[in-house]
CSV table of C-alpha atoms and ligand atoms in Angstrom, one decimal:
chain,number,residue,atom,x,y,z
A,1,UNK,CA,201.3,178.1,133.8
A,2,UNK,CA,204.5,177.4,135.4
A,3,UNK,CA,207.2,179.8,135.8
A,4,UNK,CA,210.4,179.3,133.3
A,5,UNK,CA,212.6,177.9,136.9
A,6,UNK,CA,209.9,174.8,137.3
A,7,UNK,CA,209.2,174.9,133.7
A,8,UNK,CA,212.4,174.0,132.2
A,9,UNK,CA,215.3,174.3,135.1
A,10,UNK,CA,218.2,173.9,132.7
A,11,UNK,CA,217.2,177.0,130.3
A,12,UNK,CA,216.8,178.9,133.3
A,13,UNK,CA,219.6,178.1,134.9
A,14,UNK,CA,221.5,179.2,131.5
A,15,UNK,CA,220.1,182.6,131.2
A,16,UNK,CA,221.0,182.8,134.7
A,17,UNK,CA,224.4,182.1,134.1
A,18,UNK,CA,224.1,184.4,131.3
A,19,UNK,CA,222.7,187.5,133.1
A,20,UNK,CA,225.5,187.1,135.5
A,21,UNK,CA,228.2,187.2,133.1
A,22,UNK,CA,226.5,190.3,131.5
A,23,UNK,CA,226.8,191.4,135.2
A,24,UNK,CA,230.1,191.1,136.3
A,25,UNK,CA,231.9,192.0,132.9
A,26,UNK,CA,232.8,195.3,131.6
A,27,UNK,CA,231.1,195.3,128.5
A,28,UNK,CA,232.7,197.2,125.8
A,29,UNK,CA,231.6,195.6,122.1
A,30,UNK,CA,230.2,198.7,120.5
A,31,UNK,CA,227.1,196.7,119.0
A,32,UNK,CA,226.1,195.5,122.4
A,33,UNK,CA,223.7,197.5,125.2
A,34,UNK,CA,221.6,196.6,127.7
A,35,UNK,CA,218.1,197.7,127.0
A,36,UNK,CA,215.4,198.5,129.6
A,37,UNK,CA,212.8,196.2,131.7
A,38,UNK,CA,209.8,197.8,130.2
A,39,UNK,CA,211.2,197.0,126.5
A,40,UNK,CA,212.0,193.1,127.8
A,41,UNK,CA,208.4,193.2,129.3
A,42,UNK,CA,207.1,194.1,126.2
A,43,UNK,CA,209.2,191.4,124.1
A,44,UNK,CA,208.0,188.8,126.8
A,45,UNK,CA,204.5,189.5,126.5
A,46,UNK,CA,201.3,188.1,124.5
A,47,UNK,CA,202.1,190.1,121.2
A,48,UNK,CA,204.1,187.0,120.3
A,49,UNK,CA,201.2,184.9,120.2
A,50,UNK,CA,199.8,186.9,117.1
A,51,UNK,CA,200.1,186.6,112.9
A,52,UNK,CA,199.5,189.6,111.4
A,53,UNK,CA,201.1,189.7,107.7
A,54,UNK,CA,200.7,192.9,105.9
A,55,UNK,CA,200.4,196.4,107.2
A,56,UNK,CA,197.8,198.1,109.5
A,57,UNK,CA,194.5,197.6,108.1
A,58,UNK,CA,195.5,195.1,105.4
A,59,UNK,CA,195.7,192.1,107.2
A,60,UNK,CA,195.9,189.0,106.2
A,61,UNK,CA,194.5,187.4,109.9
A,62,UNK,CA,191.8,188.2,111.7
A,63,UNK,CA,192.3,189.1,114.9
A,64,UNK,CA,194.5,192.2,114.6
A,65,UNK,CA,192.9,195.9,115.8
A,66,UNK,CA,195.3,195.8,118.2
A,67,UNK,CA,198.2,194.7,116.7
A,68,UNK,CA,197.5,198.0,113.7
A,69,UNK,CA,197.4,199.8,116.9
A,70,UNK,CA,200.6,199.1,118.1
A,71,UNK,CA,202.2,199.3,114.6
A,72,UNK,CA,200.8,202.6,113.9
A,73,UNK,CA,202.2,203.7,117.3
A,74,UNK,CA,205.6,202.7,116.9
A,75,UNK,CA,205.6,204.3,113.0
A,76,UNK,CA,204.6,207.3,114.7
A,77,UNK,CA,206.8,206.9,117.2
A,78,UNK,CA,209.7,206.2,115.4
A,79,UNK,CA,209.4,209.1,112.7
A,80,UNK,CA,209.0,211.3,115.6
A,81,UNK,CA,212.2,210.2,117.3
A,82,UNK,CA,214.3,211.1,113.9
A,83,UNK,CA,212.4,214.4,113.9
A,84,UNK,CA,210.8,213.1,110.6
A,85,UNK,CA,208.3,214.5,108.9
A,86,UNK,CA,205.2,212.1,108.0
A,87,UNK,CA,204.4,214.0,104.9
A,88,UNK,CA,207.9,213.4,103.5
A,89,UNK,CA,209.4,210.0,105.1
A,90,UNK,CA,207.5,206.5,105.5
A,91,UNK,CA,208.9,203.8,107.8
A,92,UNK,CA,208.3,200.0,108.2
A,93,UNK,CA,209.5,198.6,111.9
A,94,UNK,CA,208.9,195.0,110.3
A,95,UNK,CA,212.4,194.0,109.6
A,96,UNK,CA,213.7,191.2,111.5
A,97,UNK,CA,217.3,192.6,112.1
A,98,UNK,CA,219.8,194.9,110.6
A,99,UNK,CA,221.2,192.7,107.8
A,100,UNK,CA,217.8,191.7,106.8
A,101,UNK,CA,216.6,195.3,106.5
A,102,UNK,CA,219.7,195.7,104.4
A,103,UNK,CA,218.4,192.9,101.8
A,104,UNK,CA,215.1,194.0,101.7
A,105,UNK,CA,216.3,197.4,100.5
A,106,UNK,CA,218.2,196.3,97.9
A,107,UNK,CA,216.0,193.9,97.2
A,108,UNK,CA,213.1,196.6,96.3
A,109,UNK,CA,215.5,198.9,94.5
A,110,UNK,CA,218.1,197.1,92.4
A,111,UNK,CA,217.6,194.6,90.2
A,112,UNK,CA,219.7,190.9,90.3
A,113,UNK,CA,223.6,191.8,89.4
A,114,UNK,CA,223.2,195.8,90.0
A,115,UNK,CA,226.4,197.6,90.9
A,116,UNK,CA,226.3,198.9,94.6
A,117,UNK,CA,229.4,200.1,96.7
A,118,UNK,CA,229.2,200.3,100.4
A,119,UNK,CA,232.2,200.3,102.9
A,120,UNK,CA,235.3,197.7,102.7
A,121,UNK,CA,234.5,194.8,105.6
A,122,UNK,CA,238.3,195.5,106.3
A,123,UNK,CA,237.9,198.9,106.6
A,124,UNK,CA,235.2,199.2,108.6
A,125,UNK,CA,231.5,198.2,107.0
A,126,UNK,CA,229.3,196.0,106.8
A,127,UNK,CA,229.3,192.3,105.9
A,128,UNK,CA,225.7,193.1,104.2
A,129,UNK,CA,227.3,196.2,102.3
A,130,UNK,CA,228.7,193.8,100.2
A,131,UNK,CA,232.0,192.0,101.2
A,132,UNK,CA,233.7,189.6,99.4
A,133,UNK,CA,237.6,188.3,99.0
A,134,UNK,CA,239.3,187.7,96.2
A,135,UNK,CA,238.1,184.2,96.0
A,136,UNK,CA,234.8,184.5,97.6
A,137,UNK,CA,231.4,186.2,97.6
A,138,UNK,CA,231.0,186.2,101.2
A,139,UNK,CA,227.4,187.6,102.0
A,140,UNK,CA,224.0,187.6,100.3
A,141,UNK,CA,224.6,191.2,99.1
A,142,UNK,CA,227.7,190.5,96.9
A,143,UNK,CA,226.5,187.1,95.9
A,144,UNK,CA,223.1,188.5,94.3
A,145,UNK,CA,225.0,191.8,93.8
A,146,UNK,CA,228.4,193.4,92.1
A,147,UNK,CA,229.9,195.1,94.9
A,148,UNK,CA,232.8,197.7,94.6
A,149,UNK,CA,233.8,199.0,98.4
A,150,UNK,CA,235.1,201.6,99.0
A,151,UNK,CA,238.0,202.0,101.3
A,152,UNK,CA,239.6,204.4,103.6
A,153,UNK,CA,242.8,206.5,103.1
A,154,UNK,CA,245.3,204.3,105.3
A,155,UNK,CA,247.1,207.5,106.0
A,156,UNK,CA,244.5,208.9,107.5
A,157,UNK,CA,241.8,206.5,108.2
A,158,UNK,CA,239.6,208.4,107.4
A,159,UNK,CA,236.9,207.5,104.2
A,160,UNK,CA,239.2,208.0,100.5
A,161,UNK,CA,235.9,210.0,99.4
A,162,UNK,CA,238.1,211.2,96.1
A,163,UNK,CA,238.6,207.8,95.1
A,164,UNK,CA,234.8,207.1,95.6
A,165,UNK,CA,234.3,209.5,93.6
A,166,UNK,CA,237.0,208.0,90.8
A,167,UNK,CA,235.7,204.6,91.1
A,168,UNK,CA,231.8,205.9,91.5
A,169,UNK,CA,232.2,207.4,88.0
A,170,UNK,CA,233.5,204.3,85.9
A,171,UNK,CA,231.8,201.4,88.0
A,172,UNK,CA,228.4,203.6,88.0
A,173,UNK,CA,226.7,202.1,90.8
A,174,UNK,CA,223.2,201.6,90.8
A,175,UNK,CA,223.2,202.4,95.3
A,176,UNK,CA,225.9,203.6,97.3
A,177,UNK,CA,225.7,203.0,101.0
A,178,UNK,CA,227.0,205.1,103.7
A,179,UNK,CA,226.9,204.2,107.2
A,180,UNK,CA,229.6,201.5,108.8
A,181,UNK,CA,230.5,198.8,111.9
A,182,UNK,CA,233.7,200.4,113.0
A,183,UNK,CA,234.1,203.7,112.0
A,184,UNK,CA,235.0,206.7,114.1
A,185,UNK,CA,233.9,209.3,112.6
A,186,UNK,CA,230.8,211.1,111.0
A,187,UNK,CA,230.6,210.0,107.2
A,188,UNK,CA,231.0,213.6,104.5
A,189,UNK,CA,226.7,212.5,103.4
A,190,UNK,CA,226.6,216.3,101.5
A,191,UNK,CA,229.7,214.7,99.0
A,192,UNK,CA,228.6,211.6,98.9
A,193,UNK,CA,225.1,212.8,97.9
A,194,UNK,CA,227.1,214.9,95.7
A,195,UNK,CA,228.5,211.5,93.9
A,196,UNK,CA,225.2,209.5,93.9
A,197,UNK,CA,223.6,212.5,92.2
A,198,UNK,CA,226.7,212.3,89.4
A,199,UNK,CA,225.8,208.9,88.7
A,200,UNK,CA,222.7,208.8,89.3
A,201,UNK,CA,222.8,206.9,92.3
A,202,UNK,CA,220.6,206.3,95.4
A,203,UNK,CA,222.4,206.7,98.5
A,204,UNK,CA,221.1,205.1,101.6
A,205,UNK,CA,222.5,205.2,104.9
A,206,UNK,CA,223.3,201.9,107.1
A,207,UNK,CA,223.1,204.1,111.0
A,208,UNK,CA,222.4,200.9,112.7
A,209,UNK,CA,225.4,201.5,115.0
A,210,UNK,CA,224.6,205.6,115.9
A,211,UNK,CA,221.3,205.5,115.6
A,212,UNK,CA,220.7,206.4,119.3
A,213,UNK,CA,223.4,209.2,118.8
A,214,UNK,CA,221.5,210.3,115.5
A,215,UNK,CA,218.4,210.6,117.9
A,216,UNK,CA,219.8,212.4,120.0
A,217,UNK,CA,221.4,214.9,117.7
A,218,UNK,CA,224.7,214.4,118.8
A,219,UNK,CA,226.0,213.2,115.6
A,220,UNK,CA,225.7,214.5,111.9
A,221,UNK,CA,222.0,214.2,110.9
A,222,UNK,CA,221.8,212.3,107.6
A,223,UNK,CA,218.1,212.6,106.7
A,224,UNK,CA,218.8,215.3,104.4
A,225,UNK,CA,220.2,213.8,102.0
A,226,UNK,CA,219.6,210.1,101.9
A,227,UNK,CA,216.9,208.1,100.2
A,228,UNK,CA,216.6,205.5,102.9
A,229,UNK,CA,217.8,205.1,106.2
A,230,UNK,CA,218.1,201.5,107.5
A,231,UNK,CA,218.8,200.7,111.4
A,232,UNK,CA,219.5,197.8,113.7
A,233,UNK,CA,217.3,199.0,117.1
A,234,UNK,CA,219.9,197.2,119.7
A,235,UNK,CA,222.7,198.8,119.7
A,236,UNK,CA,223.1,202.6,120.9
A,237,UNK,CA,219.4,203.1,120.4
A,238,UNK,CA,219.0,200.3,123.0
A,239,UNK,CA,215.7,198.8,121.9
A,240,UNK,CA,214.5,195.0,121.6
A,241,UNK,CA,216.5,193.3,118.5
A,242,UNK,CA,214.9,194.0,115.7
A,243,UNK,CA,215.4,196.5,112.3
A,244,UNK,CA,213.5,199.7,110.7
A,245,UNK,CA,213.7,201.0,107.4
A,246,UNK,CA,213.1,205.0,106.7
A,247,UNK,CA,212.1,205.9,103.1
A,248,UNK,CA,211.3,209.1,101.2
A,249,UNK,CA,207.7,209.5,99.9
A,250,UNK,CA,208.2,211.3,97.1
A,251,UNK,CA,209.5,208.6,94.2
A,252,UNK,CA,213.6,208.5,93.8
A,253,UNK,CA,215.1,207.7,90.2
A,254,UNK,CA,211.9,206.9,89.3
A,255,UNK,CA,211.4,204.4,91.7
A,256,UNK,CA,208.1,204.6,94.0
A,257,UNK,CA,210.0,204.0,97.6
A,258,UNK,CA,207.6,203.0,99.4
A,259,UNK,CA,205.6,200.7,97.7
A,260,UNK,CA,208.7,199.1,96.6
A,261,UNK,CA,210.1,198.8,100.2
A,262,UNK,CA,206.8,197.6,101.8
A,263,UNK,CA,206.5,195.0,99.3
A,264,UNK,CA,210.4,194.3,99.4
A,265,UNK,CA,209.8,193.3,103.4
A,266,UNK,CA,206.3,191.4,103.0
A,267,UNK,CA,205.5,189.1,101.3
A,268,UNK,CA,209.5,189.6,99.8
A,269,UNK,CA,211.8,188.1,102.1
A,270,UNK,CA,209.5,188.2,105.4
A,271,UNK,CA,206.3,186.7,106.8
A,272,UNK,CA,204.7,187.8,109.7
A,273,UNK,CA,206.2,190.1,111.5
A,274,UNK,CA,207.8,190.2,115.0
A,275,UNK,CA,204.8,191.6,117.3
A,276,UNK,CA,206.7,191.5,120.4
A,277,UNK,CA,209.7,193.3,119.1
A,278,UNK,CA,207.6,195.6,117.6
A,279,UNK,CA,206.2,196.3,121.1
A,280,UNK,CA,208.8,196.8,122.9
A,281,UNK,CA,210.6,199.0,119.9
A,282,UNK,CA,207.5,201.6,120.3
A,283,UNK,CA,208.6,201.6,124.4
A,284,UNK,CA,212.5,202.5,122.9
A,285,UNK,CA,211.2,204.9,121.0
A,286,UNK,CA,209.3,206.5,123.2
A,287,UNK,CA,212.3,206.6,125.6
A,288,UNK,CA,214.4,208.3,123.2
A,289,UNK,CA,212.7,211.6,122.6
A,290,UNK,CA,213.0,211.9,126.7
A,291,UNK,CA,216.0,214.4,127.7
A,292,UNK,CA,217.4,211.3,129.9
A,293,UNK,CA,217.8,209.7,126.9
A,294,UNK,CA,219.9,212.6,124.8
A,295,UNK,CA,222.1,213.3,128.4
A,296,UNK,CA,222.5,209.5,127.9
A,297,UNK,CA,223.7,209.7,124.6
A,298,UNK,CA,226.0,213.0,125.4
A,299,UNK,CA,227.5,210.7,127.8
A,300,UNK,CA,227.7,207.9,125.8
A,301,UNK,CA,230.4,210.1,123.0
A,302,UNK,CA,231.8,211.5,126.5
A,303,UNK,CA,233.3,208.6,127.9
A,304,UNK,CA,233.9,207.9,124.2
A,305,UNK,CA,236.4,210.7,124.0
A,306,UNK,CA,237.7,210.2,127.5
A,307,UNK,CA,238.8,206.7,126.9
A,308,UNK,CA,240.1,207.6,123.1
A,309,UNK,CA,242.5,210.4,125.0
A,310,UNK,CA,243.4,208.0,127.8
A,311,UNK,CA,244.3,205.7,125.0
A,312,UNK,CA,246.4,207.9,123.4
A,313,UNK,CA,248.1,209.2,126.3
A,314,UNK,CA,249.2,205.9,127.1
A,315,UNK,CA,251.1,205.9,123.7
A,316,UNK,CA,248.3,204.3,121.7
A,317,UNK,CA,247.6,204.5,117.6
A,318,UNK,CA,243.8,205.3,117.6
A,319,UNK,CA,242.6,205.0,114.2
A,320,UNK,CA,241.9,208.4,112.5
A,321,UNK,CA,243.7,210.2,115.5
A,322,UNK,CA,240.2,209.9,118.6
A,323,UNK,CA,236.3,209.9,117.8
A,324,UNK,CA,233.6,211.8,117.2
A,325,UNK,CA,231.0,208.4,118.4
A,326,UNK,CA,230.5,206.1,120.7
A,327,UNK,CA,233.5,203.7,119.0
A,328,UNK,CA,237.0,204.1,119.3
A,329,UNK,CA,239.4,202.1,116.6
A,330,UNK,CA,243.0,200.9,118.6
A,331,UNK,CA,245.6,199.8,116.0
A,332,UNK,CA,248.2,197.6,117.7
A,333,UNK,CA,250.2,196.7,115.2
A,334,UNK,CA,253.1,198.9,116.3
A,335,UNK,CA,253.5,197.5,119.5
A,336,UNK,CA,254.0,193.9,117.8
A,337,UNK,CA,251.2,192.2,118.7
A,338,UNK,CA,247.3,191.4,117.4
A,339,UNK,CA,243.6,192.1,118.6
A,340,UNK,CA,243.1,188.6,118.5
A,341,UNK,CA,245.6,187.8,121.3
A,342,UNK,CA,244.4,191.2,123.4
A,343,UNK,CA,241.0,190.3,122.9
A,344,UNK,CA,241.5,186.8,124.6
A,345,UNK,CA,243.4,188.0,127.2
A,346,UNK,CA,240.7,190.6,128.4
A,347,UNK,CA,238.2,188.2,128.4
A,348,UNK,CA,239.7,185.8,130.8
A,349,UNK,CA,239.8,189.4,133.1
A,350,UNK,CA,236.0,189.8,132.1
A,351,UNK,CA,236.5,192.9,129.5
A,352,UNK,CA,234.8,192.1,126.8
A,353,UNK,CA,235.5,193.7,123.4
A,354,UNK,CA,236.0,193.0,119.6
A,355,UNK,CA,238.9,192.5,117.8
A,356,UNK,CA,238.8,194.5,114.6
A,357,UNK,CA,240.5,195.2,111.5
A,358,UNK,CA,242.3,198.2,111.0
A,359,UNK,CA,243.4,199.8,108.0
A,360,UNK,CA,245.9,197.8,105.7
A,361,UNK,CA,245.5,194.8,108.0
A,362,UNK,CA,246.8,191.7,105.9
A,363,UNK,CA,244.8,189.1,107.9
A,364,UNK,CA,241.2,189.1,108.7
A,365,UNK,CA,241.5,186.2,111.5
A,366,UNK,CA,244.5,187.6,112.8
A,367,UNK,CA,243.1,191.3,112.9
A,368,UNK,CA,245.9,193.8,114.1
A,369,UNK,CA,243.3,196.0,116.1
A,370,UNK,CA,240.7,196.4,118.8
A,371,UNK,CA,237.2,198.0,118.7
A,372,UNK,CA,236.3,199.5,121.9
A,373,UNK,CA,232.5,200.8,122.3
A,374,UNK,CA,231.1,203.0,125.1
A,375,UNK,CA,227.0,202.5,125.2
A,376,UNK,CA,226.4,199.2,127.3
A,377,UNK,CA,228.8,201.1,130.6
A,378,UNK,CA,227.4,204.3,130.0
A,379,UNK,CA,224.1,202.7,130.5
A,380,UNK,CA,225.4,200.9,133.6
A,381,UNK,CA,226.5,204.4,134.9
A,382,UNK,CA,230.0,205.1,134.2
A,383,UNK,CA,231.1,208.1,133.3
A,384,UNK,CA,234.5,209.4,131.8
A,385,UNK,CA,236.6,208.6,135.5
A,386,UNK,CA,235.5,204.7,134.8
A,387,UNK,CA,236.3,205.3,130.8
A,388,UNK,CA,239.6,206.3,131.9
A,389,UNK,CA,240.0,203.2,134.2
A,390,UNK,CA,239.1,201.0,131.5
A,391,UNK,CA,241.9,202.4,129.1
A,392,UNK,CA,244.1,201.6,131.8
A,393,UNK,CA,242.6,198.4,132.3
A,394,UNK,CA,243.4,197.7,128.7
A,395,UNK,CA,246.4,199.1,129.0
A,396,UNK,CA,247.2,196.0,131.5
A,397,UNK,CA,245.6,193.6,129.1
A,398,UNK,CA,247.9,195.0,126.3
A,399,UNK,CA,251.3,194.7,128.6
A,400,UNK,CA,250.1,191.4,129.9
A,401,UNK,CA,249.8,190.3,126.0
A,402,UNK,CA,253.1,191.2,125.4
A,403,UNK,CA,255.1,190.1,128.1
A,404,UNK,CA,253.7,186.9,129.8
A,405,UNK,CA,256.4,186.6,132.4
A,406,UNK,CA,255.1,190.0,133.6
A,407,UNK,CA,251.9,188.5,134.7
A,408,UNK,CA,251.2,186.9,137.6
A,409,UNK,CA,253.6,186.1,140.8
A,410,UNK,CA,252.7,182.8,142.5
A,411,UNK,CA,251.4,179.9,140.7
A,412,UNK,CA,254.4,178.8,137.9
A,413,UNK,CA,251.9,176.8,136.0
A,414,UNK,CA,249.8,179.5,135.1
A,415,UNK,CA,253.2,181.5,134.3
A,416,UNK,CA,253.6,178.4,132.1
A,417,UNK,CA,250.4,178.9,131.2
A,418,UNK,CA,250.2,181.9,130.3
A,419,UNK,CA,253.4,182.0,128.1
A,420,UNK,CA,252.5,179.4,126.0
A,421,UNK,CA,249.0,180.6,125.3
A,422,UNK,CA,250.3,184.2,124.4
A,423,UNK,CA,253.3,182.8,121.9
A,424,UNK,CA,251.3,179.9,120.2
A,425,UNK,CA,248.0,179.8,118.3
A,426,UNK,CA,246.5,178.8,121.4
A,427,UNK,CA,244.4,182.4,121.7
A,428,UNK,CA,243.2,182.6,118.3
A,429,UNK,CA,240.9,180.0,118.6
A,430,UNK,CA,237.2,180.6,120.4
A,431,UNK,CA,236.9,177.2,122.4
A,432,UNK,CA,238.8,178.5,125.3
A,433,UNK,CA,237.1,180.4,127.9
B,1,PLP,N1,224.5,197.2,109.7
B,1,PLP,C1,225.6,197.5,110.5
B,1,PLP,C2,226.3,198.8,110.2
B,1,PLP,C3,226.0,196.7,111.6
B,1,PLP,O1,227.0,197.0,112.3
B,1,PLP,C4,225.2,195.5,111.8
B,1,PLP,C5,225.6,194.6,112.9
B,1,PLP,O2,226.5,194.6,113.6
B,1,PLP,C6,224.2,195.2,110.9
B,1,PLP,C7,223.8,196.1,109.9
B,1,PLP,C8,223.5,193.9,111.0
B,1,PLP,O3,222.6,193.8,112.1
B,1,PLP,P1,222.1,192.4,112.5
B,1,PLP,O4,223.2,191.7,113.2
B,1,PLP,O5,221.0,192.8,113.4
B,1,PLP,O6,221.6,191.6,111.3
């Protein structure tokens, strides 16, 4: 067997190039973390090799005590991690990713054309909560789905839970999701179990992007009063890629969860499961009941808050006013100029970050913000001095955006450059690096 250098030299020469860029940035998109080598050893090992549809101990291969081993483990694992109790909540680690999970969920629950509402794209959620535009259906979810967001209050960024409550009453969702992409805050999950109850609604939360913070109990636990819990396991949980889906025992509405679930996943909408991931999802989990892994994520909302204030120092709109996660929201509107723009310019200097909608944003390609995530440096080390230094290093980026004369002294051509690509189109589009 040769190794992947002799094997195939211009893969490995890729990922090389790749694992030095990861290297040398400062990596700020708040989806993104690096996970550990036992959880890549895991995903690179033998549990690829193996089929093993179904659950533990109905199988449809041969083959597969080990594999139910393993399974079992991370179940366990996983509940344990949430501080879940087995006699109340069920879990499958099957999922393939986050939006997947999503679709599976709804899938088991709803039937074709039910009414759900999750989060406004725009203003903060989820592609798979439902988004569409006024002349499309843009995902799976609102295509087989009626979808009704929800949206913030623009005055204060924060979720318009009185208007979810209006609109929850005449549109009479069938699921309302909580849970988000870019929001700062904790969701209110005692009203908005409050509203699903009024309508008779099942409200799941989407906590793919604080699940590691939920883990740690440094956020607002949501268990109580959801139905189901979905996750992504990459991003602050920092596990392989892969998805889980938490379900109460006891039936909702009716509706036996997890029979319903199980089935939604396989033979639904998935076949054999990701061994591997599942493998080196049991190792994450295992890692996050350790008290490393909670001072990691105190850290992780610590820098969060460092940066937020830095930010606002410096005379920056933060959306909703700082952040109680690892995500902090910049609105750059006032200051005349875009996230796209910003976003381009950092990434020439090696920051790498989203830009984002914020809050009565007209364009979607042209967003006016920046999100700005703390997990993948806090795992690299940093701590709130280095948060501080990166709002000032974005501060840079920011005045560099706006005045490209004050950029560089020396070459002229790049002054050329530079003023050109910050006044034309030139940095909206992705082919330059
Ligand atoms: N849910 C939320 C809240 C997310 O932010 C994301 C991804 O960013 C997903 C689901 C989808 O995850 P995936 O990209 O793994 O499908």
């Amino acid at each position: 067997d040769h190794g992947l250098s002799e094997a195939d030299p211009e893969v490995s020469s890729i990922i090389k190039k790749e694992k030095e860029r990861q290297f040398k940035s400062l990596e700020l998109i708040a989806s993104e973390n690096f996970t550990s080598r036992a959880v890549m050893q895991a995903v690179g090992s033998c549990l690829t090799n193996k089929y093993s549809e179904g659950l533990p101990g109905k199988r449809y291969y041969g083959g597969n005590e080990y594999i139910d081993e393993l399974e079992i483990l991370c179940q366990k694992r996983a509940l344990a991690a949430f501080h879940l109790d087995e006699k109340k909540w069920g879990i499958n680690v099957q999922p393939l990713s986050g939006s997947p999970a999503n679709f599976e969920v709804y899938t088991a629950i709803l039937n074709p054309h039910d009414r759900i509402m999750g989060l406004d794209l725009p203003h903060g959620g989820h592609l798979s909560h439902g988004f569409m535009t006024p002349k499309r259906r843009v995902s799976g979810t609102s295509i087989y789905f009626e979808s009704m967001p929800y949206r913030l209050d623009e005055s204060t960024g924060l979720v318009d839970y009185d208007m979810l409550e209006k609109t929850a009453t005449l549109f009479r969702p069938r699921l309302i999701i909580a849970g988000a992409s870019a929001y700062p805050r904790d969701f209110d999950y005692p009203r908005m179990r409050k509203i699903a109850d009024a309508v008779g609604a099942f409200l799941m939360m989407d906590m793919a992007h604080i699940s590691g913070l939920v883990a740690a109990s440094v956020v607002a636990n949501h268990f109580e009063y959801c139905d189901i819990v979905t996750t992504t396991t990459h991003k602050s949980l920092r596990g392989p890629r892969g998805g889980m889906i938490f379900f109460k025992k006891d039936p909702v509405l009716g509706v036996d969860l997890e029979s319903a679930i199980n089935n939604a996943v396989f033979p639904g909408l998935q076949g054999g499961p990701h061994n591997h991931t599942i493998g080196g999802l049991a190792v994450c989990l295992k890692h996050a009941r350790s008290p490393e892994f909670k001072a990691y994520q105190n850290q992780v909302v610590s820098n969060c808050r460092a940066l937020a204030n830095r930010l606002v120092e410096l005379g920056y709109t933060v959306v909703s006013g700082g952040t109680d996660n690892h995500l902090v929201l910049v609105d750059l509107r006032p200051l005349g100029i875009d996230g796209a723009r910003v976003k381009k310019i950092l990434d020439m200097a090696s920051i790498t970050l989203n830009k984002n909608s914020v809050p009565g944003d007209k364009s979607a390609l042209v967003p006016g913000g920046i999100r700005i995530g703390s997990p993948a440096m806090t795992t690299r080390g940093f701590k709130e001095k280095e948060f501080i230094a990166i709002g000032d290093f974005i501060h840079e980026g920011v005045q560099i955006t706006i005045d490209a004369k004050g950029l560089v002294s020396g070459s002229s051509k790049l002054q050329e450059f530079l003023k050109f690509a910050v006044s034309s189109d030139f940095l909206l589009t992705d082919k330059v690096s």
